[in-house]
mmCIF file of C-alpha atoms in Angstrom:
data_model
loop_
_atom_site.group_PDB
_atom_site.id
_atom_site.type_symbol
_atom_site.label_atom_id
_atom_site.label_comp_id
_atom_site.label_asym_id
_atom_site.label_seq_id
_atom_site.Cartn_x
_atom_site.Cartn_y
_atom_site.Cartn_z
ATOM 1 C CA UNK A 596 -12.124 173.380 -100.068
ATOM 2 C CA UNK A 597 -13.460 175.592 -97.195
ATOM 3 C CA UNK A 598 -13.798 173.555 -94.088
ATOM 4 C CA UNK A 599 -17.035 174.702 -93.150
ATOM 5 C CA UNK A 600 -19.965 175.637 -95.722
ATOM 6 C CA UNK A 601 -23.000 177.257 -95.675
ATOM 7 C CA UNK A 602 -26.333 177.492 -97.443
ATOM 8 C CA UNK A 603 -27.297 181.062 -96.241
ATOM 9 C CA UNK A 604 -25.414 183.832 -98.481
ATOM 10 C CA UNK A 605 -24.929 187.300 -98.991
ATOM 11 C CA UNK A 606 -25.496 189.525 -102.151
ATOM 12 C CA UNK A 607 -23.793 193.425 -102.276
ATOM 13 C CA UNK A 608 -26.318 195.560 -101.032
ATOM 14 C CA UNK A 609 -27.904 192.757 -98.815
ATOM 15 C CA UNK A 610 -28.986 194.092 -94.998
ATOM 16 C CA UNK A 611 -27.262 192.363 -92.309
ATOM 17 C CA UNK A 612 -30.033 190.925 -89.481
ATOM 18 C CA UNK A 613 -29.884 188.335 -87.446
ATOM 19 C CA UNK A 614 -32.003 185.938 -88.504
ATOM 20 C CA UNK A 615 -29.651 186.094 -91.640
ATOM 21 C CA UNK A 616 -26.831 185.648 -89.307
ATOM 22 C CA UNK A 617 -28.632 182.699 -87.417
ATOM 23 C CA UNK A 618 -29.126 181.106 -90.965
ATOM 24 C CA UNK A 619 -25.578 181.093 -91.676
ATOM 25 C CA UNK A 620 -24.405 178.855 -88.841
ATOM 26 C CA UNK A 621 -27.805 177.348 -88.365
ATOM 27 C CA UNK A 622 -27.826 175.979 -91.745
ATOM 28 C CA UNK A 623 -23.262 175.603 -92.053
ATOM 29 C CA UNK A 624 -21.579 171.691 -92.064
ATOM 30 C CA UNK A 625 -18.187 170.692 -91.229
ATOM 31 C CA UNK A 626 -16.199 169.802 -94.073
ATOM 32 C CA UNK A 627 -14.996 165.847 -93.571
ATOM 33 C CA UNK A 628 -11.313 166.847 -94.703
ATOM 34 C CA UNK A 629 -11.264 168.228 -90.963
ATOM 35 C CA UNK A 630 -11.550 164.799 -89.366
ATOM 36 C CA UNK A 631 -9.392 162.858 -92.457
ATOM 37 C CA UNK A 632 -7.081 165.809 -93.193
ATOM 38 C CA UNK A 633 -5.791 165.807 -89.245
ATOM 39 C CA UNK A 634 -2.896 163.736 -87.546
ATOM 40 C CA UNK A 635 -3.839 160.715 -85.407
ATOM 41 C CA UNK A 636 -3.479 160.805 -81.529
ATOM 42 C CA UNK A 637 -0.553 158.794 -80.613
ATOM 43 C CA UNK A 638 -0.869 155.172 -78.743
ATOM 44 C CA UNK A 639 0.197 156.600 -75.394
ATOM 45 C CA UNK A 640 -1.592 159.650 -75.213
ATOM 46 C CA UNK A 641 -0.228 162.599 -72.843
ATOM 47 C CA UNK A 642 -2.316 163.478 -69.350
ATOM 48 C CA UNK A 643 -3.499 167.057 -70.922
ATOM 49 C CA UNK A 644 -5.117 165.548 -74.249
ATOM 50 C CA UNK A 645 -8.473 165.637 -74.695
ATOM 51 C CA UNK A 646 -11.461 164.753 -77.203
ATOM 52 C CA UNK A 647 -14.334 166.819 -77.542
ATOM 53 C CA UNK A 648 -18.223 165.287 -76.688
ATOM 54 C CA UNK A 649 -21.952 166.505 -77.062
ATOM 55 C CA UNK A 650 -23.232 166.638 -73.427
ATOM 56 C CA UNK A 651 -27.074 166.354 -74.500
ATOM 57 C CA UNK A 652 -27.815 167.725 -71.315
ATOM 58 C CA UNK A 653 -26.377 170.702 -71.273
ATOM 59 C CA UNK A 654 -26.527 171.372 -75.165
ATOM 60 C CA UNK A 655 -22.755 171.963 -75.732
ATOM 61 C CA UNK A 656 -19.738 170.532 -76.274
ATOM 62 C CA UNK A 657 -17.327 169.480 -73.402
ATOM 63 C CA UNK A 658 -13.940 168.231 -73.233
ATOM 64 C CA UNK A 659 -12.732 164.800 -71.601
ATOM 65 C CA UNK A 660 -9.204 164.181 -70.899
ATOM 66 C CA UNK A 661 -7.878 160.924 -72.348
ATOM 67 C CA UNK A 662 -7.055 159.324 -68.527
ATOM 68 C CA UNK A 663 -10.627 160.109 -67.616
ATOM 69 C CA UNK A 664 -11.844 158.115 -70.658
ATOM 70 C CA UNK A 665 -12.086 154.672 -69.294
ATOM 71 C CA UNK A 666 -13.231 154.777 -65.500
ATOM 72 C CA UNK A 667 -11.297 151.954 -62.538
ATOM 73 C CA UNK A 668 -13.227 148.878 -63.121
ATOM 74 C CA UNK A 669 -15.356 150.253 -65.623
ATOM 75 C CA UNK A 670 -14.527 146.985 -68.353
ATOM 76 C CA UNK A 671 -16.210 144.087 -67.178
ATOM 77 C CA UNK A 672 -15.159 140.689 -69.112
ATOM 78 C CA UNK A 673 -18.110 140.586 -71.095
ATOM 79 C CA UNK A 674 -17.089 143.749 -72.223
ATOM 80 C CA UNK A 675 -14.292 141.574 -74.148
ATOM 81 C CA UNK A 676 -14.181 139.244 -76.356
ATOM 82 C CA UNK A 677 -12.472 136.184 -75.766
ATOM 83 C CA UNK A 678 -8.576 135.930 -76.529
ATOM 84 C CA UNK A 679 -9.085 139.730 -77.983
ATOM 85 C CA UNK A 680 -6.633 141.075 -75.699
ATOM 86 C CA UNK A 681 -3.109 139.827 -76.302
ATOM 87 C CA UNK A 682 0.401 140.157 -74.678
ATOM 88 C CA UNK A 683 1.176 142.465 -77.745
ATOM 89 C CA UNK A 684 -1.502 145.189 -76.640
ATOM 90 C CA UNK A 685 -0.092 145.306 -73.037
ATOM 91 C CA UNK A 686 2.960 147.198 -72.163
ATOM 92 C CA UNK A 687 4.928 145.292 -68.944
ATOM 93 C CA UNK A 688 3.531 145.921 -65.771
ATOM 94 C CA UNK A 689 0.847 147.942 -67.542
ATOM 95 C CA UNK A 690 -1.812 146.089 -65.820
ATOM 96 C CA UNK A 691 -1.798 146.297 -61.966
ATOM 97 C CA UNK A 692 -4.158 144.113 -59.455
ATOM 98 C CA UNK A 693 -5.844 147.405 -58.354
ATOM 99 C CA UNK A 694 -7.335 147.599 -62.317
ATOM 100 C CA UNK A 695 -8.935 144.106 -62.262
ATOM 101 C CA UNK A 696 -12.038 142.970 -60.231
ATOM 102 C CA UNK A 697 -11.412 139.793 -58.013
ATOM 103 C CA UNK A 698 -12.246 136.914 -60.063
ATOM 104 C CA UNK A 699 -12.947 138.921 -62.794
ATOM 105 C CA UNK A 700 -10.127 137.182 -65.622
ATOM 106 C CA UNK A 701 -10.797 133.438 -66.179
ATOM 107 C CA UNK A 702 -8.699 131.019 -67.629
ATOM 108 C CA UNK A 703 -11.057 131.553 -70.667
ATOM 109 C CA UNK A 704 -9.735 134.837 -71.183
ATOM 110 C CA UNK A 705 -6.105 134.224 -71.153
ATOM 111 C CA UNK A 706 -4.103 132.211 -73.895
ATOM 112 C CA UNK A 707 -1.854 129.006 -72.881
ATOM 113 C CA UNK A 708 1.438 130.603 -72.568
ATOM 114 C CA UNK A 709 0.817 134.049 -72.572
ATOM 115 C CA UNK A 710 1.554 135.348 -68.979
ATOM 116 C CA UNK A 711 5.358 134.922 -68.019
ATOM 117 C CA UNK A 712 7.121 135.901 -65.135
ATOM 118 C CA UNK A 713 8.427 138.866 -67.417
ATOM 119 C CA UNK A 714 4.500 140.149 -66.878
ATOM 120 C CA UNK A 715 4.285 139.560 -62.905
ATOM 121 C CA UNK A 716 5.616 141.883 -60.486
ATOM 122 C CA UNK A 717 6.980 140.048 -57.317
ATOM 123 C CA UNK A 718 4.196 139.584 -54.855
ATOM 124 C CA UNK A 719 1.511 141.244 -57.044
ATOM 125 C CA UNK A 720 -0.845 137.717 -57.235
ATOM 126 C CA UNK A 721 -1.803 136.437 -54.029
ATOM 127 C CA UNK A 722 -4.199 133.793 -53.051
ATOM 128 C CA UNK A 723 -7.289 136.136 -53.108
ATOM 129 C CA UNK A 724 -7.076 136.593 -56.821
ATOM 130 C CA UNK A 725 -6.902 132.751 -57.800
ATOM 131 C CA UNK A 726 -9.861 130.649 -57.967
ATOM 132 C CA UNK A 727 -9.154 126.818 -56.764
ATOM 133 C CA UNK A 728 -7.681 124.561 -58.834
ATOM 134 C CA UNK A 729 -6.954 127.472 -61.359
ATOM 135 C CA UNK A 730 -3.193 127.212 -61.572
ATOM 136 C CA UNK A 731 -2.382 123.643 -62.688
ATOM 137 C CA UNK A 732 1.136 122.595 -63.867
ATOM 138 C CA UNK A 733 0.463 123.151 -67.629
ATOM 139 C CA UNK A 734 -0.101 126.952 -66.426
ATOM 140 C CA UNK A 735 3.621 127.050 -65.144
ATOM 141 C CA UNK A 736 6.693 127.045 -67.175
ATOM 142 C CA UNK A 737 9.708 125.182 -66.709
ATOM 143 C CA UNK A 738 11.783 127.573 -64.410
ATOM 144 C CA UNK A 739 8.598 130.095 -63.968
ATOM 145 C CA UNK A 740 8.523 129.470 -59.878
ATOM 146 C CA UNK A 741 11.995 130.563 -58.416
ATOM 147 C CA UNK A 742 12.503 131.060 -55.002
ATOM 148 C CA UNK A 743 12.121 135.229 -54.813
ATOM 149 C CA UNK A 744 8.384 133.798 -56.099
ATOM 150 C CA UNK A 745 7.513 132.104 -52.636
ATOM 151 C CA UNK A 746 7.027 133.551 -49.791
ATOM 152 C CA UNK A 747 8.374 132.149 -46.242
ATOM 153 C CA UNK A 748 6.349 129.335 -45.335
ATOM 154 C CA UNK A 749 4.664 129.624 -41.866
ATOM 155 C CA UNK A 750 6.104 128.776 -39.327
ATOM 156 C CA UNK A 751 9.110 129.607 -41.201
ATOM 157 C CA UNK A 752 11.111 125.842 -41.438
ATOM 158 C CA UNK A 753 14.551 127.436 -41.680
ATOM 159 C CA UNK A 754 16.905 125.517 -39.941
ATOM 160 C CA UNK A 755 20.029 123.148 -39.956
ATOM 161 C CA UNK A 756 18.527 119.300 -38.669
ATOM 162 C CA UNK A 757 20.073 116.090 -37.658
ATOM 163 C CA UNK A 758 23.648 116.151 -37.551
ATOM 164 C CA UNK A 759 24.003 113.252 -34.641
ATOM 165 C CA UNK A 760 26.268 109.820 -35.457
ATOM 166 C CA UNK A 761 23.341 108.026 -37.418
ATOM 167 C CA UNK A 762 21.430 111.176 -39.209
ATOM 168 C CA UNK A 763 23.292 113.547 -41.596
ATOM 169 C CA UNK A 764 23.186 117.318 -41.422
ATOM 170 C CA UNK A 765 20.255 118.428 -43.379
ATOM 171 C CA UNK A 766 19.954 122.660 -43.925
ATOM 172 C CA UNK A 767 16.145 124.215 -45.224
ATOM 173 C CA UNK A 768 15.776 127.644 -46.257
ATOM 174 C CA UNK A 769 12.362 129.433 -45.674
ATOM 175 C CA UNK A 770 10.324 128.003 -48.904
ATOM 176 C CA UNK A 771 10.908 124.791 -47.677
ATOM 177 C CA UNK A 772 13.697 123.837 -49.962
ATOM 178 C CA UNK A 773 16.822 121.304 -48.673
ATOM 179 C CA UNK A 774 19.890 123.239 -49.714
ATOM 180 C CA UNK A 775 22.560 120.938 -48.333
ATOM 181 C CA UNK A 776 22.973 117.538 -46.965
ATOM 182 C CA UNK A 777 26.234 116.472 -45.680
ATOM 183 C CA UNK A 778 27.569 113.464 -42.798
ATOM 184 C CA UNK A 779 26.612 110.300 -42.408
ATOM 185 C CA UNK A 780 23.986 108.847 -44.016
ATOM 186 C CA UNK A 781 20.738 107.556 -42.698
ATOM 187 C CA UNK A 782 20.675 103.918 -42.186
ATOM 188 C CA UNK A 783 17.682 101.580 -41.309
ATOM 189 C CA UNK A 784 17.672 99.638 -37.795
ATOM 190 C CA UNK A 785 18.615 95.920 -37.702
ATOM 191 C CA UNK A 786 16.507 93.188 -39.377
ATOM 192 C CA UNK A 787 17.957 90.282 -38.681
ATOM 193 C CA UNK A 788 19.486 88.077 -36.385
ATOM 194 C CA UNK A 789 21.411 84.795 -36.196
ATOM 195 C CA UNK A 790 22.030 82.798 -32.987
ATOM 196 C CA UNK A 791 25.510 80.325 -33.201
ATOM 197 C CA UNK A 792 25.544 77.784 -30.681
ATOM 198 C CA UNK A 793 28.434 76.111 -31.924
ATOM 199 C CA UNK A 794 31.248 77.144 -33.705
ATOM 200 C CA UNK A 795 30.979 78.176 -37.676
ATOM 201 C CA UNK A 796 31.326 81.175 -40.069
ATOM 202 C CA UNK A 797 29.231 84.098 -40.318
ATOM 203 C CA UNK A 798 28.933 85.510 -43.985
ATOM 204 C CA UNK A 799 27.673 89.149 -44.481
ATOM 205 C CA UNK A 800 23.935 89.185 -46.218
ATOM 206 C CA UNK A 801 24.006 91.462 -49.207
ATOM 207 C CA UNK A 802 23.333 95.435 -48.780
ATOM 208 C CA UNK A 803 24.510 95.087 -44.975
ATOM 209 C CA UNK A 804 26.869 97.593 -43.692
ATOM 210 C CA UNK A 805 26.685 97.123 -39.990
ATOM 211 C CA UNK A 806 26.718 93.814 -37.547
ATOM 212 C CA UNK A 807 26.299 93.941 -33.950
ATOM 213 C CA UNK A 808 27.989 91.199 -32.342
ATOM 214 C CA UNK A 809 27.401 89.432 -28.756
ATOM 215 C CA UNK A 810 29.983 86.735 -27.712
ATOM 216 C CA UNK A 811 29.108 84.787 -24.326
ATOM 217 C CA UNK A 812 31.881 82.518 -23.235
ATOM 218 C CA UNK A 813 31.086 78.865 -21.604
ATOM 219 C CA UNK A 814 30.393 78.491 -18.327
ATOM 220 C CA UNK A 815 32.267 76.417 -15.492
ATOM 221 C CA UNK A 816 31.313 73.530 -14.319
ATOM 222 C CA UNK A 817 31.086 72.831 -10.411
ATOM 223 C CA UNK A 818 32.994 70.913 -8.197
ATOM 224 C CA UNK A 819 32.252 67.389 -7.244
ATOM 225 C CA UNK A 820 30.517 66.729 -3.949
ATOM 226 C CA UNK A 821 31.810 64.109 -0.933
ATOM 227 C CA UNK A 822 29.428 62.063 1.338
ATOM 228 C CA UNK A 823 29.065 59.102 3.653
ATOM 229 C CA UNK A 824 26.559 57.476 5.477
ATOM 230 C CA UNK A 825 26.999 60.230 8.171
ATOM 231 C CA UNK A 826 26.808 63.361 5.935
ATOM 232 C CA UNK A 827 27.962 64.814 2.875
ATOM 233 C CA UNK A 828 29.588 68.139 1.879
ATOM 234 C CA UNK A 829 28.864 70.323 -1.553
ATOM 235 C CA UNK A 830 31.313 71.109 -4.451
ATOM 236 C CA UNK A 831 31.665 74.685 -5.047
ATOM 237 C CA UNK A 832 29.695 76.075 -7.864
ATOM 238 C CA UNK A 833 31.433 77.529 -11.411
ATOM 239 C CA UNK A 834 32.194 80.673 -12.825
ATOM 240 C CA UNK A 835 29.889 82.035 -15.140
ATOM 241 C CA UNK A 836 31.135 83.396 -19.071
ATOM 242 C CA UNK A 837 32.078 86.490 -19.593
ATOM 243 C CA UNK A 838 30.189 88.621 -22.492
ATOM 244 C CA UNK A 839 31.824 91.251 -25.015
ATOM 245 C CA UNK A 840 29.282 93.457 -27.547
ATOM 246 C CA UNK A 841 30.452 95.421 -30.563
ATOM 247 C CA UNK A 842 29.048 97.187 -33.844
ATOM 248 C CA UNK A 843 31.345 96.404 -37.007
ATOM 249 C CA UNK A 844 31.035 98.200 -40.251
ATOM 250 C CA UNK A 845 31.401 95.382 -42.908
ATOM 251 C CA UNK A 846 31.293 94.504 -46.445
ATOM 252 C CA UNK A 847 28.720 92.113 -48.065
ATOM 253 C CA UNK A 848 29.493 88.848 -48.831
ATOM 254 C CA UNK A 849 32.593 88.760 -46.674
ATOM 255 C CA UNK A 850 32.564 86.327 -44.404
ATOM 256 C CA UNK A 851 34.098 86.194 -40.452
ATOM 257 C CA UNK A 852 34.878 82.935 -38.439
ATOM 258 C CA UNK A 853 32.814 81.878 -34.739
ATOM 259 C CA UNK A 854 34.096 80.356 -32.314
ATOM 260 C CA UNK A 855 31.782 79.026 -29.383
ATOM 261 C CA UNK A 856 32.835 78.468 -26.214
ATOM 262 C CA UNK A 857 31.795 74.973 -24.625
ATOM 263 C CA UNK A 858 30.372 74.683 -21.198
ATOM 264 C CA UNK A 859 32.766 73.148 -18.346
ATOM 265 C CA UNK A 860 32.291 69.169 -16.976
ATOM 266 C CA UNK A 861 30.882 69.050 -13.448
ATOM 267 C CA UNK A 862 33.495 67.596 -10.904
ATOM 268 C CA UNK A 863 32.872 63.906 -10.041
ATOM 269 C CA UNK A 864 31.359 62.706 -6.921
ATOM 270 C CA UNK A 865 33.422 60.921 -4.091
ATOM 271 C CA UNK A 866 33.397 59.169 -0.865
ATOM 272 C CA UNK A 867 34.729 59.612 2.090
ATOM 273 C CA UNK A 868 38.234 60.938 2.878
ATOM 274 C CA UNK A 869 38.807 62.074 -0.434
ATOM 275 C CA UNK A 870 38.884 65.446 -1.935
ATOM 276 C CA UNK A 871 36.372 65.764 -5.060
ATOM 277 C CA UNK A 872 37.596 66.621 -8.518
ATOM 278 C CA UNK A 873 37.232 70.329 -9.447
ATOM 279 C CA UNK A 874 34.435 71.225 -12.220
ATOM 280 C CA UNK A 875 36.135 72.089 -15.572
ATOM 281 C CA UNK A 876 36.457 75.346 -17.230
ATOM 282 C CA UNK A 877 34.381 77.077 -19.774
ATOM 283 C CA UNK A 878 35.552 77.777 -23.562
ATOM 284 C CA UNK A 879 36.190 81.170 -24.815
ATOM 285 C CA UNK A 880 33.876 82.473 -27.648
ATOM 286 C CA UNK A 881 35.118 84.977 -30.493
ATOM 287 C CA UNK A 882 33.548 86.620 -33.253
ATOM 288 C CA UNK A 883 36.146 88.986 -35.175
ATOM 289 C CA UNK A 884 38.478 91.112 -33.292
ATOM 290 C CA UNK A 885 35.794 90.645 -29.978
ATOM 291 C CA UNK A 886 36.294 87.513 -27.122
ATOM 292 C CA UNK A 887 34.529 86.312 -24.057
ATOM 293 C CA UNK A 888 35.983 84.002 -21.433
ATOM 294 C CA UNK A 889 34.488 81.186 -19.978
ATOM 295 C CA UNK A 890 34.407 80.515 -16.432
ATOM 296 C CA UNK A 891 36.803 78.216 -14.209
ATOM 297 C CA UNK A 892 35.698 75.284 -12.738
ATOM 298 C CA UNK A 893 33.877 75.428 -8.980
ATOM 299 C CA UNK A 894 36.268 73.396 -6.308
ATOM 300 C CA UNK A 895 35.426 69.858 -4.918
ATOM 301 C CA UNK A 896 34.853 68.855 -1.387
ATOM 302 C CA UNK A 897 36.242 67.171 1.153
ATOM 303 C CA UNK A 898 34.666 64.645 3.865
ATOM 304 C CA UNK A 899 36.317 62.596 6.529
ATOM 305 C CA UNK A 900 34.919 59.153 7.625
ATOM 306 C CA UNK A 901 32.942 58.520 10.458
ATOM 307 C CA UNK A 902 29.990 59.869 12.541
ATOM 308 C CA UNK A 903 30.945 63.570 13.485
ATOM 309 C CA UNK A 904 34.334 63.682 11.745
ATOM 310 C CA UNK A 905 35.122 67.064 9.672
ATOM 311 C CA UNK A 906 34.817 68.050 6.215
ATOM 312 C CA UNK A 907 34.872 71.256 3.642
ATOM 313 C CA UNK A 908 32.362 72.040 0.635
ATOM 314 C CA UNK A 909 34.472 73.004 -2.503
ATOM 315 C CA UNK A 910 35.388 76.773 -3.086
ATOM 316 C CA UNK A 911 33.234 78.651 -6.417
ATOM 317 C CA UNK A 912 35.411 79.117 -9.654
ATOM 318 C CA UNK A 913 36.399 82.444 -10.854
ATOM 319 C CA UNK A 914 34.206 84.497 -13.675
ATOM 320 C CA UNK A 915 34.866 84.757 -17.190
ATOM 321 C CA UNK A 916 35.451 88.483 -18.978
ATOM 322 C CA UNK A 917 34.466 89.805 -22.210
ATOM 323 C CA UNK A 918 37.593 92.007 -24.549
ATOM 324 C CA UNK A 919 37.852 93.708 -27.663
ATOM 325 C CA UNK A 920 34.022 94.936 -27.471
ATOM 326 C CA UNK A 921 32.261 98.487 -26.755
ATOM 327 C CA UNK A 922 30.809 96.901 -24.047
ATOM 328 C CA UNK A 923 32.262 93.735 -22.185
ATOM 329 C CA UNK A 924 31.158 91.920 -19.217
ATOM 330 C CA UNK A 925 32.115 89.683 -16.229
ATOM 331 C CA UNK A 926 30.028 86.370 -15.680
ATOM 332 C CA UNK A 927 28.559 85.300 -12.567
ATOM 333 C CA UNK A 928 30.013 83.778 -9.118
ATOM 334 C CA UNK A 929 29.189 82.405 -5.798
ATOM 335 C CA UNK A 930 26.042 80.556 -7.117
ATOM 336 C CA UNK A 931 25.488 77.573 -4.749
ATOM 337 C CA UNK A 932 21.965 76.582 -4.414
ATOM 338 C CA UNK A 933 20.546 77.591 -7.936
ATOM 339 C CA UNK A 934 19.427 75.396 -10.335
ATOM 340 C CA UNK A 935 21.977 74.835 -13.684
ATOM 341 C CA UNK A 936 21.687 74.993 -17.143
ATOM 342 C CA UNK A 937 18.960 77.858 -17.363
ATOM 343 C CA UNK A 938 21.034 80.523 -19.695
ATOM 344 C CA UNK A 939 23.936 80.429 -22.216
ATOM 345 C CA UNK A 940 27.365 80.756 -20.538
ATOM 346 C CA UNK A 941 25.610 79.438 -17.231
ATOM 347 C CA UNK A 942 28.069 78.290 -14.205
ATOM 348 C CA UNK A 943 28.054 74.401 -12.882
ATOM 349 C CA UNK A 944 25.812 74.309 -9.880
ATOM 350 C CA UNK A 945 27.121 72.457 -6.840
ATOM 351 C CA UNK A 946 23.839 71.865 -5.639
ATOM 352 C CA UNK A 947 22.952 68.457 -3.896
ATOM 353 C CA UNK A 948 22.808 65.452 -4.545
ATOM 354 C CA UNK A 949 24.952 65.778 -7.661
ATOM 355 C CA UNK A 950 27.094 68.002 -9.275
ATOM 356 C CA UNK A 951 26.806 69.924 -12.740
ATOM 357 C CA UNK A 952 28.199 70.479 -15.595
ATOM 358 C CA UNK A 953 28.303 74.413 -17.042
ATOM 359 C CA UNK A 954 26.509 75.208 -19.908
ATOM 360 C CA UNK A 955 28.113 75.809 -23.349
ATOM 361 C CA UNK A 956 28.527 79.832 -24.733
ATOM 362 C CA UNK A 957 27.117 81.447 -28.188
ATOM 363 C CA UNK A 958 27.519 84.189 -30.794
ATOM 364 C CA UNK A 959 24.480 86.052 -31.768
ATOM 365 C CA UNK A 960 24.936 88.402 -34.929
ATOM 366 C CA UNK A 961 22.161 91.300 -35.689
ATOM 367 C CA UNK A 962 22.070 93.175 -39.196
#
């Protein structure tokens, strides 16, 4: 079959004019067989092929390359029909940010599922192309977000942290991420206390792993005074307790024996020519491996008979000391004058008109 026919024809003998010519392509069709009969353009078509179209307003044919058939932004989505565009009809990476209008592909027009990481050139979505709220956690797959997906945060958080006796060593990367932890671990401050003012046993609450322990030993009591009817003459005052602190690590549930020191007896009160008793000595307190020792006893005094006739007020006993602790203290000395019995571990006073006894020591525990 000829691929073009005609309805004009010639006869032998016929003249040749040109309205006869004009007739023959005027009134000539293209055979169909030249459109089925021909091999299909292939999917990817090359830069140099073309298809032919009528430009009406120039009456002739032109050609149009096939990358000049669809213009930049020239598809709009209601161009498309919804879920007609699959991951099957895109090649990877095919589809570029500079090809699609800001906001112009809703979550409408994309299937659950369909866009992996696979499909998503690093950095090529940024914060301009999402809508809010449009990525929610059924959008992301298990794995989808690594860390080449996230850019450094700002201000970048990089760094190694803590590290001190109390706070382990904590190292972030730029995204934010904790890559390592090592040390010691972080522990809460103390919520508790418990106050022993006599001796007993101390037993670990559960989930505690440190104590802090304060021992104060007793305090000494103060010597006795001496007096007649023509004057009198003090007793020296006592020593106060020493103190010892220290942190333990422990176990719950264990349990660790107190001792409390008690307070020294105050030196009697005597007459004339006589040398007063000395106060007594204050106890030593213990908790553990820790101690604190009381303090000795303040000296009596002495008084002679008669009206101007000599006498000697009693010398003030020695502190205590605290041992074993991370800190440890000395008690008090050379108190005459003050009042007794205001504070654990106190010395004797050897105030007038009577002497005093010291007061007793304590533990105090805090977890």
């Amino acid at each position: 079959m000829a691929e073009i026919t005609t309805t004009q024809s010639f006869a032998d003998g016929d003249t040749v004019t040109a309205a006869k010519l004009n007739n023959i392509l005027g009134n000539s069709s293209i055979s169909s067989e030249i459109i089925t009969n021909r091999a299909e353009l292939t999917v990817v078509d090359g830069a140099n092929d073309f298809v032919l179209g009528y430009d009406t307003s120039a009456s002739s044919l032109r050609k149009v390359k096939a990358n000049n058939l669809v213009a930049d932004a020239s598809i709009s989505t209601n161009k498309i029909e919804n879920l007609a565009v699959t991951t099957g009809k895109i090649n990877d990476l095919a589809v570029t940010t500079v090809k699609i209008n800001d906001l112009a592909v809703t979550t409408g027009k994309i299937a659950d599922g369909s866009i992996t990481a696979a499909k998503i050139p690093d950095s090529s979505i940024t914060t301009a192309k999402l809508n809010d709220g449009l990525v929610t956690t059924a959008k992301i797959s298990d794995g989808a977000v690594t860390t080449q997906k996230i850019g450094t945060l700002s201000p970048n958080p990089e760094g190694t942290y803590g590290g001190s006796q109390s706070i382990p060593t904590i190292v972030v990367n730029s995204s934010g991420q904790v890559t390592s932890v090592s040390g010691n671990a972080v522990s809460s401050g103390f919520q508790g206390i418990q106050l022993f003012s006599s001796s007993g046993t101390f037993t670990v609450p559960s989930g505690v792993t440190k104590i802090k322990a304060t021992c104060i030993g007793g305090g000494g009591g103060s010597g006795g005074y001496a007096s007649t009817s023509y004057g009198a003459y003090n007793g020296g005052a006592g020593g106060g307790g020493g103190a010892s602190i220290k942190i333990f690590s422990v176990s719950a549930g264990s349990n660790i024996s107190v001792t409390v020191g008690a307070g020294g007896a105050a030196g009697s009160n005597v007459g004339a020519s006589v040398t007063a008793p000395s106060g007594g000595s204050g106890g030593t307190s213990s908790f553990s491996s820790i101690s604190a020792t009381g303090g000795s006893g303040g000296g009596g005094a002495f008084k002679n008979s008669g009206a101007n006739s000599a006498g000697s007020t009693g010398g003030d006993g020695s502190a205590g000391s605290g041992s074993g602790g991370d800190v440890n203290l000395s008690g008090t000395t050379n108190a005459f004058g003050r009042l007794a019995g205001l504070q654990f571990g106190g010395f004797g006073c050897g105030a007038l008109p009577n002497s005093s006894a010291g007061n007793a020591g304590c533990v105090i525990v805090e977890w």
